[in-house]
């Protein structure tokens, strides 16, 4: 396991039990983002880096009982917290690295990724792996329940031009990974980027 993985697991593992209590008001933002994602009944969707599974209920509601919902995370404690919250009933939880997903090519219709991109060790390669498991024309949502400026303020840092999530950086990054960005929203109360897997 790389140092990147160890750092991520240590960071989130230590915080998993109290994660939902730390961010109690995020639920509506997840629900709104999933609604804007445009999923259809019967779709197969992955919550990549699902953490405690805060998106799983909304994803299940969007794809219905005939759909498939998967939640993949690198941190066992986060998946345990998702199970304890009852979210394992909404989909299948996988202990998996999103850089090497145990899924066949084109297995999914969509990937939802909340707060994931900042934790990817090799963003272009990792986004390419997400594209691999999504059918051509399938969709990607990169989401955070607050925008870049609010997140930077929370972390006590300034926004800089090299911020990976800035539109002028993220668009080319997605394009180089097999995705075409279709919308970009960076507001105080949410960050939501939608993209389509290029055929």
Short mmCIF file of C-alpha atoms in Angstrom, two decimals:
data_model
loop_
_atom_site.label_atom_id
_atom_site.label_comp_id
_atom_site.label_asym_id
_atom_site.label_seq_id
_atom_site.Cartn_x
_atom_site.Cartn_y
_atom_site.Cartn_z
CA UNK A 1 0.00 0.00 0.00
CA UNK A 2 1.38 3.41 -0.93
CA UNK A 3 1.99 6.21 1.54
CA UNK A 4 -0.91 8.06 -0.08
CA UNK A 5 -3.27 5.22 0.81
CA UNK A 6 -1.90 4.96 4.33
CA UNK A 7 -2.37 8.69 4.88
CA UNK A 8 -5.94 8.62 3.56
CA UNK A 9 -6.85 5.58 5.66
CA UNK A 10 -5.27 7.05 8.79
CA UNK A 11 -6.96 10.42 8.32
CA UNK A 12 -10.45 9.13 7.60
CA UNK A 13 -10.24 6.07 9.81
CA UNK A 14 -9.66 8.23 12.86
CA UNK A 15 -12.64 10.44 11.98
CA UNK A 16 -15.14 7.87 10.67
CA UNK A 17 -17.19 7.37 13.85
CA UNK A 18 -17.95 11.08 14.21
CA UNK A 19 -18.03 12.06 10.54
CA UNK A 20 -21.80 12.40 10.15
CA UNK A 21 -22.12 14.30 13.43
CA UNK A 22 -19.45 16.76 12.27
CA UNK A 23 -21.43 17.63 9.13
CA UNK A 24 -25.08 17.18 10.18
CA UNK A 25 -26.61 19.60 7.67
CA UNK A 26 -25.09 18.18 4.47
CA UNK A 27 -27.97 15.81 3.66
CA UNK A 28 -30.04 18.20 1.52
CA UNK A 29 -26.98 19.16 -0.53
CA UNK A 30 -26.34 15.49 -1.36
CA UNK A 31 -29.99 14.99 -2.29
CA UNK A 32 -29.98 18.06 -4.55
CA UNK A 33 -26.75 17.02 -6.26
CA UNK A 34 -28.06 13.53 -6.99
CA UNK A 35 -31.29 15.03 -8.35
CA UNK A 36 -29.27 17.22 -10.74
CA UNK A 37 -27.13 14.27 -11.79
CA UNK A 38 -29.93 12.93 -14.00
CA UNK A 39 -29.95 9.28 -13.05
CA UNK A 40 -32.75 7.05 -14.35
CA UNK A 41 -34.58 4.06 -12.88
CA UNK A 42 -32.55 0.93 -13.51
CA UNK A 43 -29.21 2.74 -13.79
CA UNK A 44 -26.03 1.22 -12.34
CA UNK A 45 -24.19 3.82 -10.24
CA UNK A 46 -21.07 3.85 -8.11
CA UNK A 47 -20.48 6.20 -5.18
CA UNK A 48 -16.68 6.43 -5.47
CA UNK A 49 -15.04 7.21 -2.15
CA UNK A 50 -18.42 6.82 -0.49
CA UNK A 51 -17.21 7.39 3.07
CA UNK A 52 -20.11 6.90 5.46
CA UNK A 53 -22.50 6.52 2.52
CA UNK A 54 -24.26 9.87 2.77
CA UNK A 55 -25.21 9.76 -0.94
CA UNK A 56 -26.45 6.17 -1.01
CA UNK A 57 -30.05 6.84 0.02
CA UNK A 58 -30.49 9.50 -2.66
CA UNK A 59 -28.76 7.34 -5.26
CA UNK A 60 -31.03 4.39 -4.44
CA UNK A 61 -34.11 6.61 -4.70
CA UNK A 62 -32.93 7.83 -8.12
CA UNK A 63 -32.24 4.41 -9.65
CA UNK A 64 -35.09 2.59 -7.90
CA UNK A 65 -35.29 -1.06 -6.92
CA UNK A 66 -34.26 -2.24 -10.40
CA UNK A 67 -31.06 -0.17 -10.32
CA UNK A 68 -27.67 -1.05 -8.89
CA UNK A 69 -25.96 1.08 -6.23
CA UNK A 70 -22.37 0.42 -5.21
CA UNK A 71 -20.36 2.31 -2.61
CA UNK A 72 -16.57 1.93 -2.72
CA UNK A 73 -14.16 3.27 -0.13
CA UNK A 74 -10.56 2.65 0.87
CA UNK A 75 -11.17 3.04 4.61
CA UNK A 76 -12.75 0.13 6.51
CA UNK A 77 -13.91 2.38 9.35
CA UNK A 78 -15.88 4.57 6.95
CA UNK A 79 -17.66 1.54 5.52
CA UNK A 80 -18.36 0.30 9.05
CA UNK A 81 -19.92 3.69 9.88
CA UNK A 82 -22.05 3.44 6.71
CA UNK A 83 -23.29 0.02 7.84
CA UNK A 84 -24.00 1.28 11.36
CA UNK A 85 -26.05 4.13 9.88
CA UNK A 86 -28.13 1.58 7.96
CA UNK A 87 -26.91 2.74 4.56
CA UNK A 88 -25.63 -0.68 3.57
CA UNK A 89 -29.27 -1.53 2.88
CA UNK A 90 -29.28 1.01 0.02
CA UNK A 91 -26.48 -0.65 -1.95
CA UNK A 92 -23.44 -2.91 -1.91
CA UNK A 93 -20.45 -1.58 0.01
CA UNK A 94 -17.00 -2.45 -1.33
CA UNK A 95 -13.63 -2.05 0.36
CA UNK A 96 -11.82 -0.94 -2.78
CA UNK A 97 -9.35 1.54 -4.19
CA UNK A 98 -10.99 3.75 -6.81
CA UNK A 99 -7.64 3.70 -8.65
CA UNK A 100 -8.12 -0.05 -9.28
CA UNK A 101 -11.79 -0.88 -9.20
CA UNK A 102 -12.88 -4.54 -9.20
CA UNK A 103 -15.35 -3.87 -12.03
CA UNK A 104 -15.37 -4.78 -15.70
CA UNK A 105 -15.06 -2.17 -18.45
CA UNK A 106 -18.31 -0.27 -19.04
CA UNK A 107 -20.09 -1.94 -16.13
CA UNK A 108 -21.73 1.28 -14.90
CA UNK A 109 -23.95 4.05 -16.15
CA UNK A 110 -22.63 6.66 -13.74
CA UNK A 111 -20.16 7.53 -10.99
CA UNK A 112 -20.90 9.97 -8.17
CA UNK A 113 -17.83 11.20 -6.29
CA UNK A 114 -18.23 13.45 -3.25
CA UNK A 115 -15.08 15.08 -1.93
CA UNK A 116 -12.94 12.55 -3.77
CA UNK A 117 -10.82 14.46 -6.23
CA UNK A 118 -8.63 16.20 -3.65
CA UNK A 119 -7.60 12.80 -2.28
CA UNK A 120 -6.62 11.15 -5.58
CA UNK A 121 -2.87 10.44 -5.73
CA UNK A 122 -2.83 10.60 -9.55
CA UNK A 123 -5.95 12.53 -10.61
CA UNK A 124 -5.65 12.00 -14.36
CA UNK A 125 -5.00 8.26 -14.11
CA UNK A 126 -7.63 7.86 -11.39
CA UNK A 127 -10.29 9.72 -13.37
CA UNK A 128 -9.35 7.53 -16.34
CA UNK A 129 -10.06 4.48 -14.18
CA UNK A 130 -13.51 5.88 -13.37
CA UNK A 131 -14.06 6.35 -17.11
CA UNK A 132 -13.02 2.74 -17.73
CA UNK A 133 -15.85 1.35 -15.64
CA UNK A 134 -18.52 3.67 -17.13
CA UNK A 135 -20.14 2.97 -20.48
CA UNK A 136 -19.59 5.50 -23.29
CA UNK A 137 -22.08 8.31 -22.77
CA UNK A 138 -22.28 7.53 -19.05
CA UNK A 139 -21.96 10.27 -16.47
CA UNK A 140 -19.67 11.53 -13.70
CA UNK A 141 -20.52 13.91 -10.86
CA UNK A 142 -17.77 15.54 -8.79
CA UNK A 143 -19.44 17.01 -5.74
CA UNK A 144 -18.74 18.73 -2.46
CA UNK A 145 -21.47 20.09 -0.15
CA UNK A 146 -19.73 23.48 0.04
CA UNK A 147 -17.89 25.46 -2.62
CA UNK A 148 -14.17 25.95 -3.07
CA UNK A 149 -13.94 29.27 -1.24
CA UNK A 150 -15.92 28.03 1.75
CA UNK A 151 -13.85 24.86 1.89
CA UNK A 152 -10.59 26.82 1.73
CA UNK A 153 -11.80 29.05 4.55
CA UNK A 154 -12.74 26.00 6.62
CA UNK A 155 -9.20 24.70 6.17
CA UNK A 156 -7.62 28.09 6.85
CA UNK A 157 -6.04 28.49 3.43
CA UNK A 158 -6.32 30.77 0.41
CA UNK A 159 -7.60 29.74 -2.99
CA UNK A 160 -4.79 29.65 -5.52
CA UNK A 161 -4.79 29.51 -9.34
CA UNK A 162 -3.38 25.96 -9.25
CA UNK A 163 -6.39 24.61 -7.31
CA UNK A 164 -7.25 21.33 -9.03
CA UNK A 165 -10.99 22.05 -8.76
CA UNK A 166 -10.78 25.44 -10.49
CA UNK A 167 -12.68 25.29 -13.77
CA UNK A 168 -9.62 26.17 -15.89
CA UNK A 169 -7.72 23.22 -14.36
CA UNK A 170 -10.48 20.68 -14.00
CA UNK A 171 -11.85 20.94 -17.55
CA UNK A 172 -8.56 19.92 -19.23
CA UNK A 173 -7.93 17.28 -16.56
CA UNK A 174 -11.28 15.66 -17.27
CA UNK A 175 -10.76 15.93 -21.01
CA UNK A 176 -7.42 14.16 -20.70
CA UNK A 177 -9.09 11.37 -18.73
CA UNK A 178 -11.88 10.55 -21.17
CA UNK A 179 -14.58 12.91 -19.84
CA UNK A 180 -16.25 15.97 -21.35
CA UNK A 181 -17.34 18.51 -18.72
CA UNK A 182 -20.95 19.53 -19.30
CA UNK A 183 -21.55 21.83 -16.32
CA UNK A 184 -19.57 23.54 -13.57
CA UNK A 185 -21.06 25.07 -10.42
CA UNK A 186 -18.93 26.50 -7.61
CA UNK A 187 -21.19 28.27 -5.13
CA UNK A 188 -21.04 28.91 -1.38
CA UNK A 189 -23.29 25.97 -0.60
CA UNK A 190 -22.08 23.43 -3.17
CA UNK A 191 -19.54 22.39 -5.73
CA UNK A 192 -20.92 20.25 -8.54
CA UNK A 193 -19.26 19.34 -11.81
CA UNK A 194 -20.98 17.05 -14.29
CA UNK A 195 -19.21 15.24 -17.12
CA UNK A 196 -19.97 12.65 -19.79
CA UNK A 197 -17.73 9.73 -20.74
CA UNK A 198 -16.59 10.44 -24.26
CA UNK A 199 -17.37 7.59 -26.70
#
